Amino acid sequence: MNVIIRKLKAQHFDFSKWAMVCSLLMVLIINFHYNIWDQEGRVIGHDTRSYYAYLPATFIYHDLSLEFLKNGGGDKLGKGFWGTKSPTGHTVIITSYGMSLLYSPFFFAAHLIAINSGHPPNGYSKPYLYGLLFSCFFYLALGVLFLRRFLLRYFSKTIVGITILITVLSTNMLWYATFEATMSHVYSFALISLFIFLLDKWIDVPTIKITIGIGLLLGIISLVRPTNLSIVILILLWKVTSLNDLALRFTFILKKWYLVLIMLIMFFIIWIPQFLYWKFISGNYIFYSYPESMGFFFSNPQLYNTMLSWRKGLLIYTPIMVFFIIGIAMLYKNKREFFWPVLVYFIVNWYVISSWWDWWYGGGLSMRPFIDYYGVYSIGMAAFLTWTLNTGKIKKITLLSLIIVFSTLGVWNFKKYYGGSIHWAYMTKEAYLDSFWRQYPLPEFYQKIRKPDYKLAKKGIYKYEDETQEINSN
């Protein structure tokens, strides 16, 4: 083991580059092996139908009021598309346009190919599926590239390489880079990884150019997932190690008020199309487009469930994340400038994620909203790996063995989820244990899963449907 580590540390061998290439290559291999673009509903399905709808509605049907959905046109935005009704009676796309903005270069290229290749230029034929799938790979590569560049400022090439391999291949990110690639999570991971790269440089040298970049990123990040605006916490806390540092940061922001103003202007520019769309569709510049029954219960956060529930717990189905979290504590001693920002950012996002009415976030592998923040949390993983490789021999072997085991479990859960022995939303302890060694479920597996009561969940009450039925029958 020590011989391998010494070789990896050799200056002529950049393990971080090798790890980046290998992780991206593995994603490509999975995509091509399973021909994901040929699987019904894989590329444009679930939430992606809403994220993507702005593009065909605007540039193919030229009608953001979605009137073309009437009179037999219900499938023109993909099977299963649904929206809410505005006060003006129009159908509203429930998500903001951030993902469409990120998809757009690939959509336009695909549209041009469709027009000139005989494929239906309707936004949903093969060229568009290829384009959207490639868009995820592009943003994944972008995120990994800038995450690597940031981490190399503070950790060795070996540590950075292992961190990248674990982040991409051993967490639930792998599923959302392949089988559900067009969901928002990998895109958010990329944007936030780029954000911390720029923020780290901005704190040291706050140039106008970087300020503009940060402002634009804040706008796009929040447009993709509005709750991810929590990223502003990092502007206040980045490299802050004490209350005195915090006071100095506020002083810095006051002195550099014009930079803050530039950020706000860039942020507002990115949001202008969304405000105009809401005004057009609802009569108001600010409009809550989700159904009223879907919201947050901040007084009843499911903190335990999001981490350890058998239904979807992060540490159950993405066990390697335990080392990301432990590593945050290790930052206090070894990289204190990142301890408070990463810790506070983790706690805030954990609380917000746990407060959503559907805390398990519908269908998905593990707790998918956490993927957005893996770039920030990887600082903790890098700190943990640094400590592990520098500790005593027995501890080192034990911890590295656990990392390998937990990483393997993450990959196994990926295969099980594809095979169906991890249910997308109804898992229980009995179902998990019954199918632990199986990629494909036995018939009795379906007797062990339990469906949550969605109607009660919209009231912040969390029970299973069969529990509700028993109560009603009594």
XYZ file of C-alpha atoms in Angstrom:
474
model
C 0.000 0.000 0.000
C 2.780 2.457 0.961
C 4.664 1.667 -2.270
C 1.553 2.500 -4.314
C 1.017 5.746 -2.414
C 4.672 6.767 -2.898
C 4.367 6.153 -6.616
C 1.183 8.207 -6.778
C 2.956 11.047 -4.999
C 5.730 11.107 -7.591
C 5.931 14.567 -9.133
C 6.029 13.313 -12.724
C 2.672 11.542 -12.355
C -0.396 13.742 -11.952
C -2.916 11.350 -10.446
C -5.553 14.078 -10.307
C -5.577 14.355 -14.116
C -5.725 10.593 -14.485
C -8.620 10.405 -12.033
C -10.521 13.153 -13.822
C -10.148 11.454 -17.203
C -11.033 8.010 -15.816
C -14.142 9.209 -14.012
C -15.423 10.979 -17.117
C -14.529 8.022 -19.309
C -16.521 5.710 -17.026
C -19.580 7.933 -17.408
C -19.235 7.769 -21.190
C -18.834 3.991 -21.117
C -22.030 3.595 -19.061
C -23.970 5.902 -21.383
C -22.880 4.016 -24.502
C -23.119 0.558 -22.954
C -26.750 1.071 -21.964
C -27.698 3.255 -24.982
C -29.458 5.591 -22.593
C -30.828 7.796 -25.380
C -32.835 4.782 -26.622
C -34.544 4.140 -23.278
C -38.049 5.584 -23.097
C -38.276 8.595 -20.790
C -34.618 8.492 -19.701
C -33.460 11.722 -21.341
C -36.651 13.789 -21.236
C -38.731 12.542 -18.356
C -39.723 13.372 -14.796
C -38.739 16.943 -13.847
C -36.770 17.384 -17.078
C -40.044 17.773 -18.993
C -40.610 21.008 -17.109
C -36.982 22.207 -17.142
C -36.817 21.756 -20.899
C -40.274 23.025 -21.878
C -39.179 26.650 -22.308
C -37.041 25.749 -25.343
C -39.539 23.956 -27.620
C -42.350 26.256 -26.453
C -40.334 29.355 -27.395
C -38.293 28.335 -30.437
C -40.432 25.629 -32.062
C -44.050 26.440 -31.167
C -43.451 30.176 -30.526
C -46.026 30.203 -27.753
C -45.073 30.530 -24.088
C -48.743 30.665 -23.180
C -48.788 26.938 -24.133
C -52.089 27.300 -25.958
C -50.787 24.780 -28.487
C -51.268 22.057 -25.838
C -55.027 22.340 -26.349
C -57.004 20.660 -29.098
C -55.021 17.447 -29.252
C -51.570 18.923 -28.685
C -51.136 17.591 -25.163
C -48.038 15.526 -25.959
C -46.123 18.247 -27.789
C -44.042 18.926 -24.647
C -43.506 15.245 -23.978
C -45.713 12.610 -22.400
C -46.532 13.443 -18.816
C -45.840 17.176 -19.001
C -47.934 19.121 -16.530
C -48.088 22.670 -15.296
C -50.126 24.800 -12.935
C -52.791 27.376 -13.721
C -52.052 31.058 -13.327
C -54.601 33.685 -12.162
C -55.015 34.588 -15.842
C -55.959 31.017 -16.734
C -52.754 30.156 -18.576
C -50.769 26.959 -18.060
C -47.534 27.780 -16.240
C -44.255 25.899 -16.501
C -43.675 25.201 -12.812
C -39.862 25.378 -12.828
C -37.779 28.444 -13.602
C -35.888 28.641 -16.878
C -32.364 28.028 -15.540
C -32.009 24.499 -16.890
C -33.305 25.566 -20.311
C -30.593 28.221 -20.335
C -27.962 25.532 -19.715
C -29.505 23.157 -22.256
C -29.852 25.874 -24.910
C -26.501 25.598 -26.792
C -27.068 21.862 -27.197
C -30.726 22.351 -28.107
C -29.853 24.810 -30.896
C -27.161 22.492 -32.268
C -29.595 19.566 -32.164
C -32.328 21.642 -33.825
C -30.002 22.533 -36.678
C -29.033 18.875 -37.095
C -32.692 17.771 -37.022
C -33.667 20.266 -39.715
C -30.857 19.099 -41.994
C -30.999 15.362 -41.322
C -34.645 14.434 -41.807
C -35.394 13.971 -38.109
C -38.572 15.682 -36.842
C -37.526 19.179 -35.671
C -39.962 18.977 -32.770
C -37.580 19.138 -29.824
C -37.975 15.469 -28.897
C -36.453 13.405 -31.716
C -33.054 11.662 -31.565
C -30.801 14.703 -32.179
C -32.334 16.484 -29.182
C -31.912 13.423 -26.962
C -28.243 13.147 -27.933
C -27.769 16.871 -27.403
C -29.332 16.926 -23.949
C -27.435 13.851 -22.812
C -24.180 15.353 -24.016
C -25.004 18.585 -22.190
C -24.859 16.732 -18.879
C -21.484 15.222 -19.762
C -20.187 18.674 -20.722
C -21.243 20.248 -17.420
C -19.966 17.271 -15.446
C -16.573 17.681 -17.121
C -16.694 21.421 -16.425
C -17.511 20.830 -12.759
C -14.808 18.201 -12.277
C -12.242 20.382 -14.067
C -12.812 23.415 -11.842
C -13.201 21.325 -8.705
C -9.805 19.789 -9.436
C -8.227 23.201 -10.051
C -9.632 24.508 -6.785
C -8.653 21.490 -4.670
C -5.105 21.473 -6.046
C -4.544 24.823 -4.365
C -4.831 23.160 -0.956
C -4.328 19.397 -1.335
C -1.900 17.040 -3.046
C -2.505 15.597 -6.502
C -3.035 12.157 -4.997
C -5.658 13.384 -2.547
C -7.429 15.400 -5.232
C -7.456 12.438 -7.613
C -8.942 10.052 -5.055
C -11.506 12.693 -4.043
C -12.630 13.126 -7.659
C -12.920 9.386 -8.255
C -15.002 8.942 -5.100
C -17.210 11.975 -5.779
C -18.096 10.958 -9.340
C -18.073 7.155 -9.187
C -18.908 6.192 -5.581
C -21.814 8.529 -4.837
C -25.300 8.779 -6.296
C -23.908 11.388 -8.683
C -23.029 8.522 -11.022
C -26.729 7.742 -11.505
C -27.531 11.380 -12.248
C -24.651 11.623 -14.711
C -25.982 8.660 -16.686
C -29.510 7.245 -16.328
C -31.116 10.515 -15.206
C -28.499 12.812 -16.640
C -30.782 15.691 -17.555
C -32.027 16.232 -14.016
C -30.629 19.402 -12.469
C -28.176 17.933 -9.971
C -25.008 17.448 -12.026
C -25.537 20.876 -13.598
C -25.818 22.457 -10.151
C -22.723 20.558 -9.024
C -20.837 22.058 -11.970
C -22.050 25.599 -11.339
C -21.296 25.464 -7.619
C -17.849 23.936 -8.231
C -17.087 26.779 -10.648
C -18.475 29.235 -8.097
C -16.119 28.146 -5.298
C -13.185 28.227 -7.731
C -13.980 31.851 -8.612
C -14.889 32.825 -5.052
C -11.571 31.509 -3.751
C -9.749 33.740 -6.238
C -12.074 36.702 -5.589
C -11.435 36.667 -1.836
C -7.702 36.959 -2.562
C -7.917 39.382 -5.514
C -11.425 40.868 -6.035
C -11.282 41.874 -9.711
C -14.179 43.220 -11.777
C -13.969 40.251 -14.157
C -14.338 37.667 -11.398
C -17.067 39.758 -9.759
C -19.112 39.648 -12.975
C -18.620 35.898 -13.179
C -19.761 35.365 -9.595
C -22.833 37.555 -10.104
C -23.852 35.677 -13.248
C -23.303 32.345 -11.515
C -25.460 33.413 -8.573
C -28.254 34.152 -11.008
C -27.965 30.876 -12.915
C -27.508 28.749 -9.782
C -30.667 30.176 -8.232
C -32.602 29.856 -11.496
C -31.762 26.168 -11.719
C -32.812 25.497 -8.105
C -33.933 28.597 -6.155
C -33.012 27.019 -2.803
C -29.398 26.880 -3.982
C -29.184 30.623 -3.465
C -27.879 29.520 -0.059
C -24.517 29.723 -1.828
C -24.330 33.408 -0.764
C -23.403 32.090 2.690
C -20.004 31.239 1.266
C -19.376 34.852 0.232
C -19.754 35.869 3.868
C -17.858 32.959 5.429
C -15.228 31.860 2.904
C -11.854 31.664 4.675
C -13.346 33.186 7.835
C -11.833 31.537 10.922
C -13.023 33.788 13.758
C -15.510 36.484 14.734
C -12.817 39.041 14.031
C -12.444 37.647 10.507
C -16.212 37.836 10.095
C -16.214 41.488 11.122
C -13.405 42.138 8.648
C -15.408 40.399 5.909
C -18.389 42.712 6.500
C -15.997 45.688 6.461
C -14.526 44.398 3.205
C -17.989 44.095 1.651
C -18.899 47.628 2.738
C -15.682 49.029 1.298
C -16.168 47.096 -1.922
C -19.845 48.016 -2.187
C -19.485 48.681 -5.910
C -18.424 45.060 -6.461
C -21.475 43.859 -4.558
C -23.587 46.156 -6.733
C -22.064 44.618 -9.877
C -22.909 41.152 -8.571
C -26.505 42.198 -7.926
C -26.824 43.720 -11.394
C -25.489 40.551 -13.038
C -27.822 38.479 -10.890
C -30.795 40.638 -11.892
C -29.909 40.505 -15.611
C -30.018 36.707 -15.559
C -33.405 36.788 -13.811
C -35.039 39.345 -16.151
C -36.441 36.735 -18.607
C -38.001 34.837 -15.709
C -39.668 37.968 -14.322
C -40.982 38.816 -17.804
C -42.322 35.282 -18.287
C -44.130 35.372 -14.940
C -45.569 38.805 -15.766
C -46.774 37.570 -19.139
C -48.261 34.325 -17.839
C -49.690 35.433 -14.479
C -49.844 39.234 -14.465
C -47.219 39.434 -11.676
C -43.446 39.785 -11.888
C -43.064 37.424 -8.918
C -45.143 34.254 -9.034
C -45.023 31.002 -7.056
C -45.455 28.542 -9.897
C -45.604 25.345 -7.844
C -48.984 24.098 -6.612
C -49.917 25.709 -3.281
C -49.972 22.276 -1.648
C -46.238 21.911 -2.285
C -44.059 23.869 0.091
C -41.709 23.792 3.053
C -42.360 22.834 6.665
C -39.490 24.623 8.363
C -40.881 23.803 11.799
C -40.815 20.084 11.028
C -37.540 19.284 9.231
C -36.936 15.578 8.683
C -33.247 15.790 9.573
C -32.908 12.190 10.718
C -34.851 10.774 7.797
C -32.822 12.558 5.137
C -29.656 11.027 6.578
C -30.606 7.625 7.983
C -34.088 6.558 6.894
C -34.424 3.243 5.067
C -36.651 4.981 2.530
C -33.991 7.291 1.124
C -31.346 8.134 3.766
C -28.176 9.653 2.322
C -25.840 7.634 4.546
C -27.750 4.402 3.872
C -27.719 4.584 0.077
C -24.591 6.735 -0.393
C -22.513 5.463 2.551
C -19.250 7.049 1.397
C -20.763 10.428 2.355
C -20.031 9.636 6.006
C -16.378 10.444 5.296
C -17.278 13.696 3.549
C -19.119 14.737 6.720
C -16.445 13.513 9.153
C -13.902 15.386 7.062
C -15.712 18.666 7.727
C -14.795 18.315 11.417
C -11.174 17.624 10.463
C -11.020 20.919 8.592
C -11.028 22.719 11.956
C -7.504 21.549 12.695
C -5.922 21.254 9.254
C -7.734 23.725 6.980
C -9.587 26.007 9.355
C -10.258 28.615 6.673
C -12.793 26.156 5.225
C -14.231 24.725 8.435
C -16.901 27.342 9.166
C -18.060 27.969 5.577
C -18.375 24.254 4.754
C -19.980 23.375 8.107
C -22.551 26.192 8.036
C -23.288 25.570 4.354
C -23.831 21.877 5.046
C -26.152 22.511 8.013
C -28.224 25.143 6.190
C -28.727 22.976 3.108
C -29.463 19.897 5.202
C -32.140 21.867 7.047
C -33.695 23.285 3.867
C -33.665 19.922 2.075
C -35.225 18.244 5.117
C -38.005 20.847 5.303
C -39.491 20.240 1.842
C -42.917 18.599 2.076
C -41.684 15.601 0.075
C -38.420 15.215 1.987
C -37.530 12.059 -0.040
C -37.903 14.082 -3.267
C -40.091 11.686 -5.202
C -38.247 9.044 -7.163
C -34.508 8.786 -7.074
C -31.418 7.053 -5.777
C -30.513 8.237 -2.278
C -31.054 11.908 -1.347
C -30.451 13.486 -4.742
C -30.582 17.204 -3.715
C -27.275 16.807 -1.845
C -25.480 16.122 -5.148
C -25.636 19.832 -5.938
C -23.240 20.548 -3.061
C -20.738 17.728 -3.491
C -18.162 20.181 -4.839
C -18.156 22.036 -1.514
C -18.410 18.885 0.597
C -15.460 17.359 -1.282
C -13.236 19.702 0.717
C -14.185 17.606 3.731
C -13.438 14.375 1.852
C -10.021 15.686 0.820
C -9.281 16.632 4.442
C -10.308 13.175 5.639
C -8.130 11.465 3.024
C -5.169 13.681 3.912
C -5.464 12.705 7.571
C -5.955 9.029 6.682
C -2.821 8.809 4.520
C -0.745 10.461 7.254
C -1.970 8.452 10.233
C -0.571 5.250 11.711
C -0.276 2.077 9.644
C -3.121 0.149 11.289
C -5.506 3.108 11.216
C -4.545 3.823 7.619
C -5.225 0.283 6.446
C -8.504 0.151 8.400
C -9.792 3.472 7.088
C -8.706 2.860 3.495
C -10.419 -0.518 3.662
C -13.626 1.154 4.885
C -13.404 3.728 2.103
C -13.075 0.916 -0.449
C -15.996 -0.996 1.084
C -18.265 2.075 1.223
C -17.274 3.063 -2.314
C -18.101 -0.435 -3.512
C -21.463 -0.251 -1.732
C -22.198 2.969 -3.584
C -21.526 1.283 -6.926
C -23.556 -1.772 -5.861
C -26.501 0.475 -4.937
C -26.223 2.010 -8.412
C -26.573 -1.443 -9.978
C -29.364 -2.423 -7.584
C -31.330 0.706 -8.332
C -31.066 -0.019 -12.038
C -32.117 -3.627 -11.415
C -35.079 -2.623 -9.270
C -34.013 -4.085 -5.918
C -33.895 -0.545 -4.515
C -37.307 1.027 -4.974
C -37.432 4.641 -6.079
C -39.488 5.822 -3.067
C -40.983 2.984 -1.027
C -37.984 1.286 0.613
C -38.121 -0.132 4.139
C -35.571 -1.842 6.364
C -37.119 -5.222 5.519
C -36.956 -4.552 1.777
C -33.370 -3.286 2.023
C -32.129 -6.340 3.938
C -34.114 -8.746 1.784
C -32.552 -7.449 -1.428
C -29.106 -6.506 -0.091
C -27.277 -9.139 -2.157
C -29.625 -9.045 -5.143
C -29.554 -6.750 -8.145
C -33.022 -7.880 -9.207
C -35.865 -8.232 -6.674
C -37.731 -11.411 -5.840
C -41.566 -11.310 -5.898
C -41.754 -11.043 -2.092
C -39.725 -7.829 -2.251
C -42.895 -5.970 -3.260
C -44.617 -7.173 -0.093
C -41.942 -5.480 2.012
C -42.007 -1.979 0.510
C -44.468 0.638 1.826
C -45.953 3.613 0.033
C -45.858 6.956 1.875
C -49.102 8.887 2.210
C -48.567 11.822 -0.146
C -51.777 13.597 0.857
C -50.687 13.754 4.487
C -47.128 14.662 3.466
C -48.489 17.843 1.872
C -49.656 18.761 5.383
C -46.294 17.961 6.945
C -47.526 14.656 8.401
C -45.447 11.621 7.502
C -47.121 8.228 7.542
C -47.495 5.245 5.247
C -50.691 4.740 3.271
C -51.408 1.445 5.032
C -51.079 3.206 8.422
C -53.658 5.781 7.326
C -55.997 3.058 6.109
C -55.766 1.234 9.444
C -56.564 4.433 11.351
C -59.532 5.190 9.071
C -60.883 1.639 9.346
C -60.791 1.831 13.133
